[in-house]
mmCIF file of C-alpha atoms and ligand atoms in Angstrom:
data_model
loop_
_atom_site.group_PDB
_atom_site.id
_atom_site.type_symbol
_atom_site.label_atom_id
_atom_site.label_comp_id
_atom_site.label_asym_id
_atom_site.label_seq_id
_atom_site.Cartn_x
_atom_site.Cartn_y
_atom_site.Cartn_z
ATOM 1 C CA MET A 733 69.304 115.653 114.487
ATOM 2 C CA THR A 734 70.193 116.702 110.966
ATOM 3 C CA LEU A 735 71.605 120.197 110.888
ATOM 4 C CA ASN A 736 70.623 120.914 107.335
ATOM 5 C CA PRO A 737 67.233 119.366 106.623
ATOM 6 C CA PRO A 738 66.395 119.170 102.925
ATOM 7 C CA ALA A 739 65.937 122.722 101.660
ATOM 8 C CA THR A 740 62.431 123.618 100.732
ATOM 9 C CA SER A 741 63.626 126.236 98.293
ATOM 10 C CA PHE A 742 65.021 125.281 94.901
ATOM 11 C CA ARG A 743 68.214 127.194 95.501
ATOM 12 C CA LYS A 744 71.304 125.057 95.623
ATOM 13 C CA PRO A 745 72.959 125.737 98.965
ATOM 14 C CA VAL A 746 76.212 127.680 98.910
ATOM 15 C CA TYR A 747 78.910 125.103 99.561
ATOM 16 C CA LEU A 748 81.053 126.062 102.547
ATOM 17 C CA ASP A 749 82.043 122.562 103.607
ATOM 18 C CA TYR A 750 85.354 122.076 101.781
ATOM 19 C CA ALA A 751 86.921 120.510 104.889
ATOM 20 C CA ALA A 752 84.395 117.656 104.647
ATOM 21 C CA THR A 753 85.186 117.050 101.008
ATOM 22 C CA THR A 754 86.004 118.933 97.844
ATOM 23 C CA PRO A 755 84.598 118.553 94.347
ATOM 24 C CA VAL A 756 86.951 116.881 91.883
ATOM 25 C CA ALA A 757 88.821 119.486 89.842
ATOM 26 C CA PRO A 758 87.611 119.425 86.196
ATOM 27 C CA GLN A 759 91.121 118.679 84.854
ATOM 28 C CA VAL A 760 91.366 115.809 87.340
ATOM 29 C CA ALA A 761 88.005 114.361 86.308
ATOM 30 C CA ALA A 762 89.059 114.523 82.653
ATOM 31 C CA LYS A 763 92.301 112.626 83.330
ATOM 32 C CA MET A 764 90.438 110.032 85.364
ATOM 33 C CA ALA A 765 87.904 109.468 82.599
ATOM 34 C CA GLU A 766 90.764 108.540 80.260
ATOM 35 C CA CYS A 767 91.562 105.516 82.413
ATOM 36 C CA LEU A 768 88.237 103.693 82.375
ATOM 37 C CA THR A 769 86.915 102.527 79.021
ATOM 38 C CA LEU A 770 88.174 100.226 76.280
ATOM 39 C CA GLU A 771 89.574 103.176 74.346
ATOM 40 C CA GLY A 772 91.374 104.404 77.450
ATOM 41 C CA ASN A 773 94.125 103.298 79.828
ATOM 42 C CA PHE A 774 92.023 100.603 81.490
ATOM 43 C CA ALA A 775 94.366 97.628 81.778
ATOM 44 C CA ASN A 776 95.643 96.089 84.989
ATOM 45 C CA PRO A 777 98.768 97.986 86.079
ATOM 46 C CA ALA A 778 100.114 94.690 87.408
ATOM 47 C CA SER A 779 99.884 92.988 83.985
ATOM 48 C CA ARG A 780 103.465 92.530 82.913
ATOM 49 C CA SER A 781 102.880 90.616 79.697
ATOM 50 C CA HIS A 782 101.503 93.305 77.395
ATOM 51 C CA LEU A 783 101.802 96.922 76.369
ATOM 52 C CA LEU A 784 98.436 97.908 77.848
ATOM 53 C CA GLY A 785 99.506 96.734 81.290
ATOM 54 C CA TRP A 786 102.771 98.650 81.039
ATOM 55 C CA GLN A 787 100.902 101.786 80.011
ATOM 56 C CA ALA A 788 98.611 101.514 83.020
ATOM 57 C CA GLU A 789 101.620 100.944 85.253
ATOM 58 C CA GLU A 790 103.307 103.992 83.785
ATOM 59 C CA ALA A 791 100.241 106.117 84.581
ATOM 60 C CA VAL A 792 100.145 104.809 88.144
ATOM 61 C CA GLU A 793 103.866 105.439 88.651
ATOM 62 C CA ASN A 794 103.615 108.917 87.172
ATOM 63 C CA ALA A 795 100.814 109.632 89.644
ATOM 64 C CA ARG A 796 102.904 108.224 92.473
ATOM 65 C CA ALA A 797 105.660 110.695 91.580
ATOM 66 C CA GLN A 798 103.130 113.552 91.611
ATOM 67 C CA VAL A 799 101.921 112.572 95.096
ATOM 68 C CA ALA A 800 105.495 112.072 96.319
ATOM 69 C CA ALA A 801 106.416 115.541 95.029
ATOM 70 C CA LEU A 802 103.581 117.143 96.991
ATOM 71 C CA ILE A 803 105.086 115.930 100.264
ATOM 72 C CA GLY A 804 108.790 115.910 99.420
ATOM 73 C CA ALA A 805 108.947 112.120 99.413
ATOM 74 C CA ASP A 806 110.625 109.476 97.315
ATOM 75 C CA THR A 807 108.240 107.542 95.029
ATOM 76 C CA ARG A 808 109.180 104.344 96.874
ATOM 77 C CA GLU A 809 107.778 105.866 100.050
ATOM 78 C CA ILE A 810 104.200 106.142 98.748
ATOM 79 C CA VAL A 811 101.724 103.311 99.377
ATOM 80 C CA TRP A 812 98.328 103.702 97.692
ATOM 81 C CA THR A 813 95.299 103.213 99.924
ATOM 82 C CA SER A 814 91.561 103.787 99.673
ATOM 83 C CA GLY A 815 91.782 107.032 101.653
ATOM 84 C CA ALA A 816 93.163 108.533 104.823
ATOM 85 C CA THR A 817 91.035 106.200 106.947
ATOM 86 C CA GLU A 818 92.790 103.184 105.494
ATOM 87 C CA ALA A 819 96.174 104.934 105.556
ATOM 88 C CA ASN A 820 95.698 105.660 109.272
ATOM 89 C CA ASN A 821 94.613 102.075 109.953
ATOM 90 C CA LEU A 822 97.584 100.689 108.042
ATOM 91 C CA ALA A 823 100.022 103.020 109.812
ATOM 92 C CA LEU A 824 98.736 102.441 113.336
ATOM 93 C CA LYS A 825 97.808 98.765 113.211
ATOM 94 C CA GLY A 826 100.720 97.977 110.906
ATOM 95 C CA ALA A 827 103.254 99.606 113.219
ATOM 96 C CA ALA A 828 101.657 98.044 116.305
ATOM 97 C CA GLU A 829 101.630 94.578 114.801
ATOM 98 C CA HIS A 830 105.254 94.936 113.785
ATOM 99 C CA TYR A 831 106.144 96.070 117.303
ATOM 100 C CA ARG A 832 104.326 93.160 118.901
ATOM 101 C CA THR A 833 106.039 90.680 116.584
ATOM 102 C CA GLN A 834 109.408 92.121 117.566
ATOM 103 C CA HIS A 835 108.812 92.513 121.298
ATOM 104 C CA LYS A 836 106.271 89.763 121.989
ATOM 105 C CA MET A 837 104.094 92.258 123.840
ATOM 106 C CA GLY A 838 102.035 95.385 123.352
ATOM 107 C CA GLY A 839 103.785 98.718 123.835
ATOM 108 C CA HIS A 840 102.564 102.243 124.494
ATOM 109 C CA ILE A 841 100.984 104.632 121.992
ATOM 110 C CA VAL A 842 100.526 108.391 122.408
ATOM 111 C CA VAL A 843 97.779 110.051 120.439
ATOM 112 C CA SER A 844 96.040 113.400 120.649
ATOM 113 C CA ALA A 845 92.530 113.462 122.070
ATOM 114 C CA ILE A 846 91.266 115.499 119.118
ATOM 115 C CA GLU A 847 92.431 113.285 116.268
ATOM 116 C CA HIS A 848 89.939 112.329 113.578
ATOM 117 C CA LYS A 849 87.939 109.183 114.360
ATOM 118 C CA ALA A 850 89.997 107.475 111.661
ATOM 119 C CA VAL A 851 92.883 107.615 114.156
ATOM 120 C CA LEU A 852 91.013 107.407 117.461
ATOM 121 C CA ASP A 853 89.018 104.301 116.544
ATOM 122 C CA PRO A 854 91.933 102.132 115.350
ATOM 123 C CA VAL A 855 93.883 103.218 118.445
ATOM 124 C CA ALA A 856 90.956 102.254 120.687
ATOM 125 C CA TRP A 857 90.878 98.896 118.919
ATOM 126 C CA LEU A 858 94.610 98.442 119.579
ATOM 127 C CA GLU A 859 93.948 99.277 123.224
ATOM 128 C CA GLU A 860 91.471 96.400 123.335
ATOM 129 C CA GLN A 861 94.200 94.196 121.856
ATOM 130 C CA GLY A 862 96.488 94.948 124.793
ATOM 131 C CA PHE A 863 98.377 98.090 123.798
ATOM 132 C CA ALA A 864 98.583 100.955 126.303
ATOM 133 C CA VAL A 865 97.302 104.314 125.074
ATOM 134 C CA THR A 866 97.697 107.882 126.348
ATOM 135 C CA ARG A 867 95.450 110.544 124.820
ATOM 136 C CA VAL A 868 97.007 113.987 125.194
ATOM 137 C CA GLN A 869 94.841 117.105 125.440
ATOM 138 C CA PRO A 870 95.163 120.220 123.275
ATOM 139 C CA ASN A 871 95.530 123.764 124.594
ATOM 140 C CA SER A 872 92.579 126.147 124.312
ATOM 141 C CA PHE A 873 93.427 126.818 120.639
ATOM 142 C CA GLY A 874 93.385 123.135 119.760
ATOM 143 C CA VAL A 875 97.166 122.901 119.520
ATOM 144 C CA ILE A 876 99.041 119.897 120.909
ATOM 145 C CA GLU A 877 101.990 121.344 122.790
ATOM 146 C CA LEU A 878 105.384 119.701 122.754
ATOM 147 C CA ASP A 879 105.747 119.435 126.533
ATOM 148 C CA VAL A 880 102.383 117.670 126.792
ATOM 149 C CA VAL A 881 103.618 115.041 124.351
ATOM 150 C CA GLN A 882 106.946 114.817 126.159
ATOM 151 C CA ALA A 883 105.240 114.261 129.512
ATOM 152 C CA ALA A 884 103.200 111.402 128.045
ATOM 153 C CA LEU A 885 106.171 109.412 126.731
ATOM 154 C CA ARG A 886 107.122 106.208 128.536
ATOM 155 C CA ASP A 887 109.989 103.778 128.228
ATOM 156 C CA ASP A 888 107.778 101.458 126.196
ATOM 157 C CA THR A 889 106.306 104.158 123.914
ATOM 158 C CA PHE A 890 106.903 103.111 120.327
ATOM 159 C CA LEU A 891 104.436 105.266 118.416
ATOM 160 C CA VAL A 892 103.130 108.843 118.569
ATOM 161 C CA SER A 893 100.281 109.887 116.274
ATOM 162 C CA ILE A 894 99.428 113.589 115.985
ATOM 163 C CA MET A 895 97.546 115.266 113.145
ATOM 164 C CA GLN A 896 99.131 118.202 111.362
ATOM 165 C CA VAL A 897 95.918 120.209 110.941
ATOM 166 C CA ASN A 898 92.762 119.622 112.913
ATOM 167 C CA ASN A 899 89.726 119.105 110.679
ATOM 168 C CA GLU A 900 87.297 121.050 112.873
ATOM 169 C CA LEU A 901 89.454 123.978 113.971
ATOM 170 C CA GLY A 902 92.098 124.261 111.268
ATOM 171 C CA CYS A 903 94.866 124.799 113.826
ATOM 172 C CA ILE A 904 98.370 123.655 112.890
ATOM 173 C CA ASN A 905 100.573 121.491 115.112
ATOM 174 C CA ASP A 906 104.367 121.733 115.226
ATOM 175 C CA ILE A 907 104.942 118.222 113.899
ATOM 176 C CA LYS A 908 108.620 118.909 113.229
ATOM 177 C CA ALA A 909 109.295 119.569 116.918
ATOM 178 C CA ILE A 910 107.258 116.566 118.027
ATOM 179 C CA ALA A 911 109.048 114.306 115.526
ATOM 180 C CA ALA A 912 112.473 115.563 116.645
ATOM 181 C CA LEU A 913 111.609 114.792 120.261
ATOM 182 C CA CYS A 914 110.384 111.301 119.359
ATOM 183 C CA LYS A 915 113.327 110.571 117.091
ATOM 184 C CA SER A 916 115.736 111.250 119.953
ATOM 185 C CA ARG A 917 113.922 108.500 121.871
ATOM 186 C CA GLY A 918 113.620 106.057 118.966
ATOM 187 C CA ILE A 919 109.858 106.474 118.790
ATOM 188 C CA TRP A 920 108.013 106.396 115.444
ATOM 189 C CA VAL A 921 105.790 109.303 114.504
ATOM 190 C CA HIS A 922 102.647 109.020 112.438
ATOM 191 C CA CYS A 923 100.956 112.163 111.170
ATOM 192 C CA ASP A 924 97.445 112.402 109.733
ATOM 193 C CA ALA A 925 97.996 115.060 107.075
ATOM 194 C CA ALA A 926 94.578 114.774 105.424
ATOM 195 C CA GLN A 927 93.756 118.421 106.206
ATOM 196 C CA SER A 928 97.194 119.887 105.564
ATOM 197 C CA ALA A 929 98.455 118.339 102.335
ATOM 198 C CA GLY A 930 97.639 120.576 99.404
ATOM 199 C CA LYS A 931 96.807 123.446 101.749
ATOM 200 C CA ILE A 932 100.097 124.224 103.456
ATOM 201 C CA ALA A 933 103.590 123.107 102.502
ATOM 202 C CA VAL A 934 104.102 119.552 103.740
ATOM 203 C CA ASP A 935 107.566 118.031 103.503
ATOM 204 C CA ALA A 936 107.682 114.612 105.103
ATOM 205 C CA LYS A 937 111.477 114.581 105.287
ATOM 206 C CA GLU A 938 111.701 118.032 106.796
ATOM 207 C CA LEU A 939 108.953 117.175 109.276
ATOM 208 C CA GLY A 940 110.930 114.077 110.203
ATOM 209 C CA VAL A 941 107.884 111.807 110.436
ATOM 210 C CA ASP A 942 107.953 108.086 109.748
ATOM 211 C CA LEU A 943 104.384 107.653 108.544
ATOM 212 C CA LEU A 944 102.028 110.224 107.035
ATOM 213 C CA SER A 945 98.464 109.813 105.780
ATOM 214 C CA LEU A 946 96.877 111.546 102.801
ATOM 215 C CA SER A 947 93.361 111.742 101.385
ATOM 216 C CA ALA A 948 92.751 112.721 97.748
ATOM 217 C CA HIS A 949 89.241 114.078 98.220
ATOM 218 C CA LYS A 950 90.418 116.803 100.594
ATOM 219 C CA PHE A 951 92.434 118.395 97.766
ATOM 220 C CA TYR A 952 90.111 118.149 94.749
ATOM 221 C CA GLY A 953 90.860 114.526 93.928
ATOM 222 C CA PRO A 954 88.452 111.570 94.050
ATOM 223 C CA LYS A 955 86.870 110.109 97.177
ATOM 224 C CA GLY A 956 87.960 106.585 98.023
ATOM 225 C CA MET A 957 91.631 107.319 97.339
ATOM 226 C CA GLY A 958 94.576 108.092 99.560
ATOM 227 C CA ALA A 959 98.145 107.198 100.323
ATOM 228 C CA LEU A 960 100.422 106.387 103.204
ATOM 229 C CA TYR A 961 103.953 107.744 103.257
ATOM 230 C CA VAL A 962 106.269 105.160 104.801
ATOM 231 C CA ARG A 963 109.741 106.546 105.425
ATOM 232 C CA ARG A 964 112.377 104.555 103.659
ATOM 233 C CA ALA A 965 114.727 103.609 106.401
ATOM 234 C CA GLY A 966 115.804 100.297 107.818
ATOM 235 C CA ASP A 967 113.834 100.574 111.011
ATOM 236 C CA VAL A 968 110.436 101.713 109.729
ATOM 237 C CA LYS A 969 108.410 98.591 109.106
ATOM 238 C CA ILE A 970 104.680 98.078 109.096
ATOM 239 C CA ALA A 971 102.769 94.830 108.850
ATOM 240 C CA ALA A 972 100.287 94.611 105.961
ATOM 241 C CA GLN A 973 96.639 94.750 106.955
ATOM 242 C CA ILE A 974 95.259 93.642 103.578
ATOM 243 C CA HIS A 975 96.790 90.509 102.097
ATOM 244 C CA GLY A 976 96.536 89.069 98.617
ATOM 245 C CA GLY A 977 98.893 89.491 95.707
ATOM 246 C CA GLY A 978 101.671 91.402 97.394
ATOM 247 C CA HIS A 979 101.051 94.735 95.667
ATOM 248 C CA GLU A 980 102.632 97.939 96.982
ATOM 249 C CA ARG A 981 105.779 96.141 98.124
ATOM 250 C CA ASN A 982 103.705 93.739 100.201
ATOM 251 C CA MET A 983 102.231 96.531 102.315
ATOM 252 C CA ARG A 984 98.806 96.779 100.656
ATOM 253 C CA SER A 985 97.479 94.222 98.240
ATOM 254 C CA GLY A 986 94.778 94.754 95.656
ATOM 255 C CA THR A 987 94.667 95.715 91.973
ATOM 256 C CA LEU A 988 95.479 99.395 91.720
ATOM 257 C CA ALA A 989 92.639 101.607 90.505
ATOM 258 C CA THR A 990 94.445 103.446 87.730
ATOM 259 C CA HIS A 991 91.833 106.204 87.453
ATOM 260 C CA GLN A 992 91.941 106.815 91.202
ATOM 261 C CA CYS A 993 95.743 106.935 91.295
ATOM 262 C CA VAL A 994 95.838 109.239 88.272
ATOM 263 C CA GLY A 995 93.166 111.443 89.836
ATOM 264 C CA MET A 996 95.045 111.769 93.100
ATOM 265 C CA GLY A 997 98.320 112.421 91.282
ATOM 266 C CA GLU A 998 96.854 115.125 89.076
ATOM 267 C CA ALA A 999 95.083 116.734 92.039
ATOM 268 C CA ALA A 1000 98.355 116.707 93.993
ATOM 269 C CA GLU A 1001 100.220 118.422 91.177
ATOM 270 C CA ILE A 1002 97.557 121.104 90.768
ATOM 271 C CA ALA A 1003 97.408 121.660 94.537
ATOM 272 C CA GLN A 1004 101.173 121.988 94.736
ATOM 273 C CA HIS A 1005 101.262 124.395 91.815
ATOM 274 C CA ASN A 1006 98.518 126.610 93.319
ATOM 275 C CA LEU A 1007 99.435 126.179 96.981
ATOM 276 C CA VAL A 1008 100.413 129.760 97.759
ATOM 277 C CA SER A 1009 97.875 131.563 95.562
ATOM 278 C CA ASP A 1010 94.972 129.311 96.627
ATOM 279 C CA ALA A 1011 95.823 129.764 100.301
ATOM 280 C CA ALA A 1012 96.014 133.549 100.025
ATOM 281 C CA ARG A 1013 92.708 133.883 98.154
ATOM 282 C CA ILE A 1014 90.951 131.439 100.467
ATOM 283 C CA ALA A 1015 92.251 133.234 103.571
ATOM 284 C CA ASP A 1016 90.891 136.510 102.180
ATOM 285 C CA LEU A 1017 87.444 134.993 101.686
ATOM 286 C CA ARG A 1018 87.467 133.360 105.110
ATOM 287 C CA ASP A 1019 88.454 136.669 106.720
ATOM 288 C CA ALA A 1020 85.711 138.444 104.780
ATOM 289 C CA LEU A 1021 83.186 135.930 106.101
ATOM 290 C CA TRP A 1022 84.369 136.395 109.674
ATOM 291 C CA ASN A 1023 84.431 140.193 109.347
ATOM 292 C CA GLY A 1024 80.876 140.057 108.057
ATOM 293 C CA ILE A 1025 79.488 138.214 111.084
ATOM 294 C CA SER A 1026 81.875 138.938 113.957
ATOM 295 C CA ASP A 1027 79.845 141.932 115.175
ATOM 296 C CA LEU A 1028 76.738 139.802 115.734
ATOM 297 C CA PRO A 1029 75.881 139.534 119.436
ATOM 298 C CA ASN A 1030 77.972 137.002 121.341
ATOM 299 C CA VAL A 1031 79.599 135.221 118.429
ATOM 300 C CA GLN A 1032 83.020 133.844 119.140
ATOM 301 C CA ARG A 1033 85.689 132.290 116.945
ATOM 302 C CA ASN A 1034 86.851 128.848 118.063
ATOM 303 C CA GLY A 1035 90.522 127.992 117.766
ATOM 304 C CA SER A 1036 93.480 130.084 116.736
ATOM 305 C CA THR A 1037 93.146 133.074 114.413
ATOM 306 C CA THR A 1038 96.818 133.062 113.438
ATOM 307 C CA ASN A 1039 98.155 129.515 113.605
ATOM 308 C CA SER A 1040 95.588 128.024 111.255
ATOM 309 C CA VAL A 1041 95.013 126.841 107.687
ATOM 310 C CA SER A 1042 93.326 129.356 105.440
ATOM 311 C CA GLY A 1043 90.049 127.584 104.734
ATOM 312 C CA ILE A 1044 88.502 126.840 108.114
ATOM 313 C CA LEU A 1045 86.401 129.176 110.239
ATOM 314 C CA ASN A 1046 84.779 127.681 113.335
ATOM 315 C CA VAL A 1047 82.275 129.947 115.063
ATOM 316 C CA ALA A 1048 80.246 129.563 118.251
ATOM 317 C CA PHE A 1049 76.906 131.343 118.074
ATOM 318 C CA ALA A 1050 75.561 132.423 121.414
ATOM 319 C CA THR A 1051 73.077 130.098 122.996
ATOM 320 C CA ASP A 1052 72.000 132.088 126.002
ATOM 321 C CA ALA A 1053 68.553 133.592 125.899
ATOM 322 C CA SER A 1054 69.783 137.072 126.795
ATOM 323 C CA ASN A 1055 70.388 138.108 123.217
ATOM 324 C CA GLY A 1056 67.191 136.460 122.058
ATOM 325 C CA CYS A 1057 68.924 134.131 119.600
ATOM 326 C CA ASP A 1058 69.080 130.401 120.154
ATOM 327 C CA GLY A 1059 72.178 128.865 118.606
ATOM 328 C CA GLU A 1060 70.580 125.611 117.586
ATOM 329 C CA ALA A 1061 67.629 127.340 116.009
ATOM 330 C CA LEU A 1062 70.138 129.349 114.018
ATOM 331 C CA LEU A 1063 71.802 126.219 112.699
ATOM 332 C CA LEU A 1064 68.473 124.754 111.665
ATOM 333 C CA SER A 1065 67.522 127.947 109.861
ATOM 334 C CA LEU A 1066 70.644 128.273 107.721
ATOM 335 C CA ARG A 1067 69.175 126.186 104.936
ATOM 336 C CA ASP A 1068 70.871 127.976 102.086
ATOM 337 C CA LEU A 1069 74.360 127.142 103.327
ATOM 338 C CA ALA A 1070 76.084 123.754 103.282
ATOM 339 C CA VAL A 1071 78.197 123.847 106.431
ATOM 340 C CA SER A 1072 79.203 121.450 109.208
ATOM 341 C CA SER A 1073 78.674 121.316 112.914
ATOM 342 C CA GLY A 1074 82.194 120.406 113.886
ATOM 343 C CA SER A 1075 83.227 117.262 112.049
ATOM 344 C CA ALA A 1076 80.983 115.986 109.268
ATOM 345 C CA CYS A 1077 81.047 112.585 110.908
ATOM 346 C CA ASN A 1078 79.296 114.056 113.967
ATOM 347 C CA SER A 1079 76.530 115.775 112.081
ATOM 348 C CA ALA A 1080 74.164 112.843 112.271
ATOM 349 C CA SER A 1081 74.133 112.790 116.033
ATOM 350 C CA MET A 1082 73.241 115.215 118.792
ATOM 351 C CA SER A 1083 76.478 114.629 120.681
ATOM 352 C CA PRO A 1084 78.549 117.795 120.933
ATOM 353 C CA SER A 1085 81.902 117.791 119.151
ATOM 354 C CA TYR A 1086 84.621 116.175 121.271
ATOM 355 C CA VAL A 1087 87.102 118.519 119.633
ATOM 356 C CA LEU A 1088 85.267 121.658 120.749
ATOM 357 C CA LYS A 1089 84.720 120.217 124.226
ATOM 358 C CA ALA A 1090 88.440 119.441 124.478
ATOM 359 C CA ILE A 1091 89.302 123.117 123.918
ATOM 360 C CA GLY A 1092 86.990 124.140 126.722
ATOM 361 C CA LEU A 1093 83.604 124.789 125.159
ATOM 362 C CA SER A 1094 80.465 123.783 127.056
ATOM 363 C CA ASP A 1095 78.073 121.259 125.500
ATOM 364 C CA ALA A 1096 75.742 124.108 124.597
ATOM 365 C CA GLN A 1097 78.498 126.213 123.020
ATOM 366 C CA ALA A 1098 79.789 123.238 121.064
ATOM 367 C CA GLN A 1099 76.316 122.430 119.817
ATOM 368 C CA ALA A 1100 75.834 126.017 118.729
ATOM 369 C CA SER A 1101 79.078 126.030 116.748
ATOM 370 C CA LEU A 1102 79.422 125.890 113.004
ATOM 371 C CA ARG A 1103 82.388 125.071 110.830
ATOM 372 C CA PHE A 1104 82.508 127.102 107.634
ATOM 373 C CA SER A 1105 85.156 125.879 105.240
ATOM 374 C CA VAL A 1106 86.117 127.849 102.180
ATOM 375 C CA GLY A 1107 87.812 126.336 99.144
ATOM 376 C CA ARG A 1108 89.214 126.821 95.668
ATOM 377 C CA TYR A 1109 85.866 127.438 93.992
ATOM 378 C CA THR A 1110 84.359 129.727 96.623
ATOM 379 C CA THR A 1111 83.470 133.123 95.185
ATOM 380 C CA ARG A 1112 83.193 136.524 96.822
ATOM 381 C CA GLU A 1113 79.502 136.571 95.879
ATOM 382 C CA GLU A 1114 78.970 133.330 97.794
ATOM 383 C CA ILE A 1115 80.654 134.800 100.853
ATOM 384 C CA GLU A 1116 78.514 137.935 100.604
ATOM 385 C CA PHE A 1117 75.409 135.795 100.269
ATOM 386 C CA ALA A 1118 76.446 133.718 103.287
ATOM 387 C CA ILE A 1119 76.990 136.822 105.408
ATOM 388 C CA GLU A 1120 73.594 138.253 104.477
ATOM 389 C CA HIS A 1121 71.896 134.917 105.027
ATOM 390 C CA ILE A 1122 73.421 134.463 108.484
ATOM 391 C CA ARG A 1123 72.583 138.051 109.469
ATOM 392 C CA SER A 1124 69.000 137.845 108.302
ATOM 393 C CA VAL A 1125 68.445 134.519 110.056
ATOM 394 C CA VAL A 1126 69.905 135.916 113.283
ATOM 395 C CA ALA A 1127 67.688 139.007 113.007
ATOM 396 C CA LYS A 1128 64.581 136.863 112.414
ATOM 397 C CA LEU A 1129 65.360 134.636 115.352
ATOM 398 C CA LYS A 1130 65.809 137.656 117.599
ATOM 399 C CA LYS A 1131 62.361 138.963 116.689
ATOM 400 C CA ALA A 1132 60.692 135.611 117.240
HETATM 401 C C1 PLP B 830 88.822 113.385 105.964
HETATM 402 C C2 PLP B 830 89.790 113.010 106.993
HETATM 403 C C3 PLP B 830 90.123 111.668 107.216
HETATM 404 C C4 PLP B 830 89.463 110.542 106.457
HETATM 405 O O1 PLP B 830 89.878 110.504 105.122
HETATM 406 P P1 PLP B 830 89.121 109.564 104.082
HETATM 407 O O2 PLP B 830 89.965 109.666 102.837
HETATM 408 O O3 PLP B 830 87.762 110.168 103.904
HETATM 409 O O4 PLP B 830 89.091 108.204 104.636
HETATM 410 C C5 PLP B 830 91.054 111.387 108.180
HETATM 411 N N1 PLP B 830 91.639 112.357 108.894
HETATM 412 C C6 PLP B 830 91.335 113.652 108.721
HETATM 413 C C7 PLP B 830 92.010 114.685 109.553
HETATM 414 C C8 PLP B 830 90.400 114.021 107.767
HETATM 415 O O5 PLP B 830 90.105 115.300 107.608
#
């Protein structure tokens, strides 16, 4: 089932799906364009024999510093990747392979049950390769509690992977506490920060994590670009998963895409600069949206209202017949809004969101839930339009 079939009207849908991806900021696009053509900074950043190569390298290293600054890291701790999916794969498989090389056997990995598929799938693959895996459950707000992680740890646990912000609910985990617990046991911590970086303050050192994944297109940079933070310390070692040329200090080979690096760097700097003001404005708009629909019969907000990033609003629309409004019909009728049913990756299938089910929703409630995500370019007019659109669709469905 597709939740938003092609609109029959000519109106461009109001975009409320910023958690799925963001448009590239105009200043970012302009900087990227300067790194493509003959007149621009197009050379191979690994070319050491001419000025053009050095200039490309300088642009890449400047961008690396911008990304490092966003997360309080050293430039030598940033490894460029093609996105958070690759960063997660490199972190998890790289750490596991290193562990197996050292110990001649598979150890134990703890992961949350509501991670993005870009964590769950590589971990499932490692499980097939002989590693033991425990998937810890969230509380009813979607938060992974410290004692749940603690209870899952074993003597052979070497890696814990917990996301900082959940992509469907927006709830924030206490990564600092989890990392402190793991550190005391000599366990590495990986954090998928794709939904937190650029939205809340993220300081890798203060969090105390060993590995942290970033995605440029979640903070107004280009798709197909990301980075993995690898803590610079003697004991943190990951095995490369892509070989060939020894780029990125042998952790990730491949000619660096200057325009992509520059785009991510610029987007990181803008996000950092606007972090507080963006978050406040976005929270206002999200609250306005919720206030505009919360009095509709039997709607319920999924996740935490307080411990959450500013942009995400996940709402269950009633599915029972008593109020005369079928949740799924509602979703199908909201053609003038671009929104998600849970994670964008689930939208193509009928299966209810595993995240919403994990926090206690029934299949029907999960299927009647919508994720609205507000972003930097959302306007008050768009929010007002969305409220009216939702209300009129609900009213129509009730009459039918
Ligand atoms: C978007 C997202 C990813 C995947 O990032 P890509 O850069 O698209 O590969 C991973 N984890 C979370 C939490 C995300 O939101």
